[in-house]
Structures are given as C-alpha cells and as structure tokens.
Short mmCIF file of C-alpha atoms and ligand atoms in Angstrom, two decimals:
data_model
loop_
_atom_site.label_atom_id
_atom_site.label_comp_id
_atom_site.label_asym_id
_atom_site.label_seq_id
_atom_site.Cartn_x
_atom_site.Cartn_y
_atom_site.Cartn_z
CA MET Q 1 134.09 -93.52 -165.86
CA ARG Q 2 136.43 -96.12 -163.88
CA HIS Q 3 138.07 -93.27 -162.34
CA ALA Q 4 134.57 -92.34 -161.25
CA LEU Q 5 133.49 -95.19 -159.95
CA GLY Q 6 137.17 -96.03 -158.16
CA THR Q 7 136.06 -92.24 -156.61
CA MET Q 8 132.49 -93.32 -155.54
CA ALA Q 9 133.68 -96.72 -154.32
CA ILE Q 10 136.27 -94.66 -152.01
CA ALA Q 11 133.39 -92.18 -151.04
CA MET Q 12 131.12 -94.78 -150.22
CA ALA Q 13 133.60 -96.59 -147.93
CA MET Q 14 134.26 -93.63 -145.71
CA MET Q 15 130.16 -93.51 -145.83
CA ALA Q 16 130.37 -96.88 -144.11
CA THR Q 17 133.03 -96.19 -142.00
CA LEU Q 18 131.13 -93.18 -140.47
CA GLY Q 19 127.95 -95.19 -140.69
CA GLY Q 20 129.54 -97.85 -139.16
CA ALA Q 21 131.15 -95.56 -136.14
CA SER Q 22 127.15 -93.71 -135.71
CA ALA Q 23 125.91 -97.02 -135.90
CA ARG Q 24 128.34 -98.26 -132.92
CA ALA Q 25 127.04 -94.99 -131.24
CA GLN Q 26 123.41 -96.25 -131.44
CA GLU Q 27 123.91 -99.70 -130.37
CA TRP Q 28 121.46 -100.98 -127.80
CA THR Q 29 121.49 -104.50 -126.14
CA LEU Q 30 118.65 -106.05 -123.87
CA VAL Q 31 119.69 -109.41 -122.09
CA ILE Q 32 116.37 -111.43 -120.10
CA HIS Q 33 116.07 -114.43 -118.16
CA GLY Q 34 112.63 -116.22 -117.14
CA GLY Q 35 114.76 -118.43 -114.24
CA ALA Q 36 116.90 -120.83 -113.88
CA GLY Q 37 116.83 -124.31 -112.27
CA VAL Q 38 116.13 -128.08 -113.34
CA ILE Q 39 114.70 -127.04 -116.74
CA GLU Q 40 115.11 -130.15 -118.75
CA ARG Q 41 113.76 -131.38 -122.32
CA GLU Q 42 112.32 -134.37 -120.05
CA ARG Q 43 110.98 -132.34 -118.52
CA MET Q 44 109.04 -130.04 -120.70
CA THR Q 45 106.24 -130.32 -122.69
CA PRO Q 46 106.36 -129.28 -126.40
CA GLU Q 47 103.60 -126.64 -125.74
CA ARG Q 48 105.22 -125.60 -122.48
CA ASP Q 49 108.82 -125.19 -124.24
CA ALA Q 50 106.93 -123.20 -127.03
CA ALA Q 51 105.16 -120.63 -124.94
CA VAL Q 52 108.50 -119.93 -122.65
CA ARG Q 53 109.83 -119.10 -125.64
CA ALA Q 54 107.29 -117.34 -126.91
CA ALA Q 55 106.90 -114.93 -123.88
CA LEU Q 56 110.90 -114.70 -123.98
CA ASN Q 57 110.60 -112.94 -127.24
CA ALA Q 58 107.34 -111.02 -126.23
CA ALA Q 59 109.60 -109.81 -123.63
CA LEU Q 60 112.37 -108.84 -125.44
CA ALA Q 61 110.20 -106.94 -128.12
CA ALA Q 62 108.73 -104.97 -125.82
CA GLY Q 63 112.45 -103.66 -124.33
CA GLY Q 64 113.51 -103.85 -128.06
CA ALA Q 65 110.93 -101.30 -129.39
CA VAL Q 66 111.57 -99.25 -126.45
CA LEU Q 67 115.26 -99.06 -126.96
CA ASP Q 68 114.89 -98.80 -130.63
CA GLY Q 69 113.25 -95.81 -130.44
CA GLY Q 70 115.52 -93.74 -128.44
CA GLY Q 71 114.21 -94.82 -125.14
CA SER Q 72 116.25 -95.92 -121.90
CA ALA Q 73 117.40 -98.75 -120.60
CA LEU Q 74 115.31 -98.06 -117.99
CA ASP Q 75 111.97 -98.11 -119.91
CA ALA Q 76 113.13 -100.51 -121.21
CA VAL Q 77 113.86 -103.21 -118.47
CA GLU Q 78 110.72 -102.21 -117.15
CA ALA Q 79 109.17 -103.18 -120.01
CA ALA Q 80 110.19 -106.48 -120.86
CA VAL Q 81 109.91 -107.35 -117.05
CA ARG Q 82 106.10 -106.39 -116.87
CA VAL Q 83 105.64 -108.88 -120.19
CA LEU Q 84 107.21 -111.85 -118.15
CA GLU Q 85 105.31 -111.09 -114.92
CA ASP Q 86 101.77 -110.99 -116.90
CA ASP Q 87 103.05 -114.49 -117.95
CA PRO Q 88 102.01 -117.23 -115.72
CA ASN Q 89 104.85 -119.79 -117.16
CA PHE Q 90 107.31 -117.93 -114.73
CA ASN Q 91 107.58 -117.17 -111.08
CA ALA Q 92 106.93 -113.24 -110.90
CA GLY Q 93 103.29 -111.26 -110.88
CA ARG Q 94 100.83 -113.81 -112.43
CA GLY Q 95 102.19 -117.21 -112.19
CA ALA Q 96 104.08 -116.61 -109.22
CA VAL Q 97 104.90 -119.44 -106.26
CA PHE Q 98 102.21 -119.62 -103.23
CA THR Q 99 103.63 -119.13 -99.36
CA ALA Q 100 102.96 -121.61 -96.62
CA ASP Q 101 100.13 -119.66 -96.03
CA GLY Q 102 98.92 -120.07 -99.74
CA THR Q 103 99.24 -116.35 -100.45
CA ASN Q 104 101.52 -114.93 -103.25
CA GLU Q 105 103.68 -112.18 -101.78
CA LEU Q 106 105.68 -110.63 -104.59
CA ASP Q 107 109.28 -108.71 -104.33
CA ALA Q 108 110.84 -106.59 -107.15
CA ALA Q 109 113.72 -103.99 -107.85
CA ILE Q 110 114.86 -101.48 -110.43
CA MET Q 111 118.35 -99.77 -111.05
CA ASP Q 112 119.38 -96.83 -112.81
CA GLY Q 113 123.30 -96.94 -113.59
CA ARG Q 114 122.97 -93.26 -114.82
CA SER Q 115 122.50 -92.37 -111.27
CA ARG Q 116 122.44 -95.53 -108.91
CA ALA Q 117 118.53 -94.30 -108.09
CA ALA Q 118 117.15 -97.68 -107.27
CA GLY Q 119 113.29 -98.65 -105.95
CA ALA Q 120 112.04 -101.60 -104.34
CA VAL Q 121 109.11 -103.85 -103.16
CA ALA Q 122 108.77 -107.35 -100.93
CA GLY Q 123 105.89 -108.97 -99.63
CA VAL Q 124 103.64 -106.98 -101.76
CA THR Q 125 100.16 -108.63 -102.42
CA ALA Q 126 98.36 -106.43 -104.88
CA THR Q 127 100.02 -104.82 -107.69
CA ARG Q 128 99.52 -106.47 -111.24
CA ASN Q 129 102.90 -105.60 -111.74
CA PRO Q 130 105.47 -105.07 -108.82
CA ILE Q 131 108.36 -103.60 -111.14
CA SER Q 132 106.20 -100.89 -112.12
CA LEU Q 133 105.70 -100.10 -108.12
CA ALA Q 134 109.53 -100.38 -107.55
CA ARG Q 135 109.69 -97.98 -110.25
CA ALA Q 136 107.04 -95.99 -108.42
CA VAL Q 137 109.10 -96.25 -104.74
CA MET Q 138 112.27 -95.33 -106.68
CA GLU Q 139 111.23 -91.87 -108.68
CA ARG Q 140 108.14 -90.52 -106.21
CA SER Q 141 108.44 -92.17 -102.77
CA GLY Q 142 111.63 -90.72 -101.41
CA HIS Q 143 113.02 -93.91 -100.52
CA VAL Q 144 114.80 -96.98 -101.77
CA MET Q 145 112.91 -99.63 -100.26
CA LEU Q 146 109.14 -100.56 -99.15
CA ILE Q 147 107.76 -103.59 -98.00
CA GLY Q 148 104.35 -104.92 -97.13
CA ALA Q 149 100.88 -103.24 -96.08
CA GLY Q 150 102.55 -99.98 -96.40
CA ALA Q 151 104.55 -100.69 -100.22
CA ASP Q 152 100.59 -102.00 -100.91
CA ALA Q 153 99.46 -98.82 -99.54
CA PHE Q 154 101.87 -96.57 -101.52
CA SER Q 155 100.62 -98.25 -104.74
CA ARG Q 156 96.91 -97.67 -104.24
CA ALA Q 157 97.99 -94.07 -103.58
CA GLU Q 158 99.77 -93.71 -106.86
CA GLY Q 159 97.11 -95.36 -109.01
CA LEU Q 160 99.19 -98.24 -110.17
CA GLU Q 161 97.22 -101.16 -111.47
CA GLN Q 162 95.63 -103.13 -108.71
CA ALA Q 163 94.89 -107.44 -109.11
CA ALA Q 164 92.70 -109.56 -107.59
CA PRO Q 165 94.37 -112.61 -105.47
CA GLU Q 166 93.03 -114.58 -107.97
CA TRP Q 167 94.85 -112.86 -111.15
CA PHE Q 168 98.51 -114.38 -109.43
CA ALA Q 169 97.26 -117.35 -108.66
CA THR Q 170 97.50 -120.40 -110.73
CA PRO Q 171 96.45 -124.20 -111.03
CA GLU Q 172 99.95 -125.61 -111.57
CA ARG Q 173 101.75 -123.00 -108.53
CA ARG Q 174 98.93 -124.74 -106.05
CA GLU Q 175 99.73 -128.13 -107.33
CA GLN Q 176 103.73 -127.03 -106.27
CA LEU Q 177 102.15 -125.75 -103.24
CA GLU Q 178 100.20 -129.12 -102.31
CA ARG Q 179 103.83 -131.05 -103.03
CA TRP Q 180 105.56 -129.09 -101.32
CA ARG Q 181 103.01 -129.61 -98.36
CA ALA Q 182 103.00 -133.27 -98.51
CA ALA Q 183 106.81 -133.28 -98.78
CA GLN Q 184 106.75 -131.08 -95.48
CA GLN Q 185 104.03 -133.92 -93.72
CA GLN Q 186 107.20 -136.62 -94.56
CA GLY Q 187 109.67 -134.86 -92.97
CA GLN Q 188 111.70 -134.09 -95.75
CA ARG Q 189 114.80 -131.01 -94.84
CA GLN Q 190 114.12 -127.61 -95.96
CA SER Q 191 116.99 -126.74 -97.66
CA ALA Q 192 117.42 -124.41 -100.09
CA LEU Q 193 116.38 -126.27 -103.40
CA ALA Q 194 113.66 -128.12 -101.19
CA PHE Q 195 111.74 -124.81 -100.82
CA ASP Q 196 110.88 -125.66 -104.82
CA PRO Q 197 109.68 -128.88 -105.34
CA ASP Q 198 110.14 -127.91 -109.24
CA HIS Q 199 114.21 -126.81 -107.92
CA LYS Q 200 113.16 -123.78 -110.19
CA PHE Q 201 114.07 -120.50 -109.06
CA GLY Q 202 112.00 -118.57 -111.44
CA THR Q 203 112.51 -115.02 -111.03
CA VAL Q 204 112.25 -113.19 -114.27
CA GLY Q 205 115.20 -110.34 -115.10
CA ALA Q 206 116.51 -108.03 -117.50
CA VAL Q 207 119.15 -105.55 -118.08
CA ALA Q 208 119.94 -103.01 -121.23
CA ARG Q 209 122.28 -100.83 -122.63
CA ASP Q 210 120.80 -98.09 -124.28
CA SER Q 211 121.85 -95.96 -127.01
CA ALA Q 212 123.44 -93.65 -125.45
CA GLY Q 213 125.29 -96.28 -123.11
CA ASN Q 214 123.46 -96.46 -120.09
CA LEU Q 215 122.93 -99.27 -118.32
CA ALA Q 216 119.98 -100.56 -116.14
CA ALA Q 217 118.76 -103.48 -113.89
CA ALA Q 218 115.04 -104.91 -112.73
CA THR Q 219 114.18 -107.73 -111.50
CA SER Q 220 110.48 -109.37 -110.08
CA THR Q 221 109.82 -112.73 -108.24
CA GLY Q 222 106.97 -114.52 -106.21
CA GLY Q 223 110.57 -116.07 -104.22
CA VAL Q 224 110.03 -119.69 -103.28
CA THR Q 225 107.60 -122.08 -102.30
CA GLY Q 226 106.47 -122.24 -99.06
CA LYS Q 227 108.44 -119.07 -98.07
CA ARG Q 228 107.10 -118.04 -94.07
CA TRP Q 229 107.68 -115.43 -91.80
CA GLY Q 230 108.03 -112.54 -94.22
CA ARG Q 231 110.81 -114.07 -95.98
CA VAL Q 232 112.48 -111.97 -98.88
CA GLY Q 233 114.69 -113.21 -101.01
CA ASP Q 234 117.63 -111.68 -103.15
CA ALA Q 235 115.66 -110.01 -106.43
CA PRO Q 236 114.89 -106.57 -104.23
CA LEU Q 237 118.18 -106.63 -102.14
CA ILE Q 238 119.51 -103.78 -104.23
CA GLY Q 239 123.20 -105.69 -104.81
CA ALA Q 240 122.12 -109.28 -103.88
CA GLY Q 241 120.04 -109.66 -107.05
CA THR Q 242 119.65 -106.31 -108.81
CA PHE Q 243 122.48 -104.07 -109.62
CA ALA Q 244 123.26 -101.37 -111.88
CA ASP Q 245 126.08 -98.62 -112.18
CA ALA Q 246 127.92 -96.83 -115.28
CA THR Q 247 129.89 -100.02 -115.70
CA CYS Q 248 127.80 -102.63 -115.60
CA ALA Q 249 124.24 -104.05 -114.89
CA VAL Q 250 123.26 -107.69 -113.38
CA SER Q 251 120.15 -109.26 -112.80
CA ALA Q 252 119.81 -112.82 -110.82
CA THR Q 253 117.82 -115.84 -110.10
CA GLY Q 254 118.94 -118.31 -107.78
CA ALA Q 255 119.22 -119.46 -104.46
CA GLY Q 256 118.13 -116.39 -102.63
CA GLU Q 257 119.98 -116.79 -99.08
CA PHE Q 258 123.05 -117.35 -100.75
CA TYR Q 259 122.59 -114.48 -103.00
CA ILE Q 260 122.45 -112.32 -100.34
CA ARG Q 261 125.46 -113.50 -98.68
CA MET Q 262 127.62 -113.11 -101.49
CA ASN Q 263 125.97 -109.65 -102.76
CA VAL Q 264 126.21 -111.34 -106.39
CA ALA Q 265 124.90 -108.68 -108.39
CA HIS Q 266 126.99 -105.77 -107.05
CA GLU Q 267 129.64 -108.48 -106.40
CA ILE Q 268 129.92 -109.21 -109.72
CA CYS Q 269 129.93 -105.33 -111.27
CA ALA Q 270 132.61 -104.39 -108.73
CA ARG Q 271 135.19 -106.89 -110.46
CA VAL Q 272 134.31 -105.52 -113.77
CA ARG Q 273 135.04 -102.14 -112.50
CA LEU Q 274 137.92 -102.80 -109.79
CA SER Q 275 139.45 -105.44 -112.12
CA GLY Q 276 138.43 -105.15 -115.28
CA ASP Q 277 137.65 -108.79 -115.30
CA PRO Q 278 135.31 -109.31 -118.64
CA VAL Q 279 131.74 -109.56 -117.50
CA GLN Q 280 131.64 -113.32 -118.62
CA GLN Q 281 134.54 -114.42 -116.51
CA ALA Q 282 133.64 -111.99 -113.33
CA ALA Q 283 129.74 -113.64 -113.78
CA ASP Q 284 131.53 -117.36 -113.68
CA ALA Q 285 133.65 -116.61 -111.10
CA VAL Q 286 130.89 -115.17 -108.31
CA GLN Q 287 128.73 -117.60 -109.74
CA ALA Q 288 131.51 -120.41 -108.65
CA GLU Q 289 131.90 -118.93 -105.03
CA THR Q 290 128.12 -118.59 -104.86
CA LEU Q 291 127.67 -122.00 -105.52
CA GLN Q 292 130.39 -123.16 -102.89
CA LEU Q 293 127.92 -122.01 -100.26
CA GLY Q 294 125.21 -124.26 -101.19
CA GLY Q 295 123.49 -121.73 -103.62
CA SER Q 296 123.13 -122.58 -106.97
CA GLY Q 297 121.38 -120.51 -109.79
CA GLY Q 298 121.93 -117.96 -112.84
CA VAL Q 299 122.37 -114.35 -113.74
CA ILE Q 300 122.54 -112.39 -116.68
CA ALA Q 301 124.97 -109.45 -116.83
CA LEU Q 302 125.63 -106.42 -119.50
CA THR Q 303 128.54 -103.71 -119.17
CA ALA Q 304 128.37 -100.54 -120.70
CA ASP Q 305 130.50 -101.58 -123.87
CA GLY Q 306 127.65 -104.40 -124.59
CA ALA Q 307 129.20 -107.45 -123.79
CA HIS Q 308 127.10 -109.58 -121.92
CA ALA Q 309 126.96 -112.81 -119.92
CA PHE Q 310 124.67 -115.61 -118.90
CA SER Q 311 126.04 -117.42 -116.35
CA PHE Q 312 124.71 -120.37 -114.45
CA ASN Q 313 125.23 -124.16 -112.85
CA THR Q 314 121.87 -125.17 -113.39
CA PRO Q 315 120.20 -127.65 -116.14
CA GLY Q 316 119.15 -124.91 -117.77
CA MET Q 317 117.86 -121.03 -117.86
CA TYR Q 318 115.11 -119.26 -119.26
CA ARG Q 319 116.92 -116.70 -121.32
CA GLY Q 320 117.03 -114.28 -124.12
CA VAL Q 321 119.29 -111.30 -125.65
CA ALA Q 322 118.62 -108.50 -128.39
CA ARG Q 323 120.37 -106.01 -129.95
CA ARG Q 324 120.30 -103.52 -132.38
CA GLY Q 325 119.47 -104.91 -136.09
CA ALA Q 326 119.91 -108.36 -134.84
CA ALA Q 327 117.91 -111.18 -134.44
CA ALA Q 328 116.67 -111.93 -130.94
CA THR Q 329 117.55 -115.31 -129.54
CA VAL Q 330 115.96 -117.12 -126.85
CA ALA Q 331 117.20 -120.44 -125.19
CA ILE Q 332 116.09 -122.44 -122.30
CA TYR Q 333 118.28 -125.60 -121.95
CA GLY Q 334 121.83 -125.74 -120.52
CA ASP Q 335 123.21 -127.31 -124.30
CA GLU Q 336 121.88 -124.47 -126.67
N1 LIG H 401 115.62 -115.76 -106.12
C1 LIG H 401 114.49 -115.24 -105.92
C2 LIG H 401 114.05 -115.77 -104.57
O1 LIG H 401 115.44 -116.34 -104.02
O2 LIG H 401 113.74 -114.79 -103.96
#
C-alpha cells in the first residue's frame, strides 16, 4: 500500500511537472491603461474611483475572455480597448476631449507583433470604436495610416458602426473645454501640460501576449483638450505611442509632443531586443529621458516571456493586469 501510494505520488508529481510545462505554454497576459496624469485621491470622488475600477475590470474581462478561449493577442487588445472607448470616464471614443473648435477628433493605432502589421487613424470623427477602424485599415486598406475625412469615408465604406457627435461628447469634457478657453483668455502659456486643465493624458491602451506567445498593442485617444490645426499626438504613430514586435509590445499615455520625439514605444522595445534590458528597466529609462525633454506620462509594456511593466512619472495611472489563472488587478494611484 505504502509502495502504491509512493508510486502514485511520483506519477502525480510527474503529471504536475508536465502540466506545469504545458500550462506555461498556454499562459497569457493582458495589461491595460486608461491614462496617466495628476490622478490623486483628493481629486477623486468615491463614485468615480469605483466607476474607473469597474471599467478597467470590464476591459480586462473582455480581453481576458478572448485570450482564455485561445484567441489572439490582436483580438484581445482590440476587445479591451473597445470597452474603454465606450466608457465616458476615459479620453477615447465616448468621453474624448474637445478640440478648440468644440469637436471630437479621435486617434488610434493597433499593431500585431507576429508580423509587424499595423493600422492607424488620426482625426476621425464618426466611428464609434476608432480602434476597430485602425484594425480595418491594417487588414483591408492596403495602407498603414489614414486621416480625417478619408479615414471617415473608409470607415463608412467598411460598414463600421458610426456614431453621432453627441455620442462622443460628454458634459465633463465640455466643462474642461470651457476651463481651457478661460485659461486662454487669461493668457496662460500653452505648455504640454496646460493643454489639459486636469493635467491628465487620458489615452487608453492595451498590450497582450496570447497563449501562442504572440504580442500585440493597441492605443486610442481623443488627444488633448483645445487641440487645433489637425494636431495629432503619439497614440496613432507607430513607434511613438504604439508598437509591437516578436519581443515586446508597448502602449503609451503621455504628452504626445514629447513621446513622438522620443519614439517612446519603439525605443523601449529596441532596448529590450538589442540590449536585453529587462522590460521594466527599459521602460523606466526611456520614461526618464522623455521627462528630461519635458514630457511626462506613462507606458505599459509586455515581453514575449510574459514579463510586464508599468512605468509612469505622474501621480497616478489608470491601469490593470490579468493573467491566465490569476485574479485580475487594477490600480489608479501611484502608491498602489
Ligand atoms: N498621448 C495622447 C496625445 O498626446 O494625444
């Protein structure tokens, strides 16, 4: 009997080992953000805190369901970002900030690390989920980036869901625009931070590793309050706010004018790929160099081995992570 139990224990241990190896191969990770900035407990109501956490959890659940079902990282990041675009608490899709003219112009990008296929849109006005339009550009336009009226026309031609201007506009964002206009009249200098009266870079984004080990990244934003002249930030620029290859995926949420100049997302991935830097170290270093230029904000990053990084030099960043077989976690403030 003792011998039989011993044999059974060895067999179970071997099964556990084999199961562990196979489980590792099936592991997936999803990391999301909903923007970085001056996000502090004193400025948040309990209701908003709870609503943001619920939305982050919903986005992780949507993307996690894709990955748990064996779906691709690309499908997962699109699913997660669509949830955040539909939630008015974030500066993307519904709830996007206003331009100086009182309109909403939306930017988004998606990238598939398997092939480096990428799609992006800038200054679009009528697609309910700009991230899905970016994916349509990647898969069906023959191009990488479409802008403005042309991108809107492509969206209609592709049959993507359209939304009226009222869908995107929220009272809170209109109040932000009014505060921005008042500040302009008082002659306040337009620094990158002064673009947004609340000093938030409310972009949303996701990076994922699927159970086959492939990576993808997606980012969507309304840009900055009071933007003019067709201003485009880093989010839809491949390499600046969004990047994925076989090694690493990054989505950024920062002062676009600086993140573009640092090519932040690609720079982090290049350091991981070429120097072998751990992803947190690479993200922190590029963030620090971007801050030296004058640009604050945050990034999420994920590598093919499943290691992930949150890096932000603002008081808070809406963020979350989910992994196969583990409880999802979300956080808002810097001390969480
Ligand atoms: N990071 C978003 C923007 O600057 O537009």
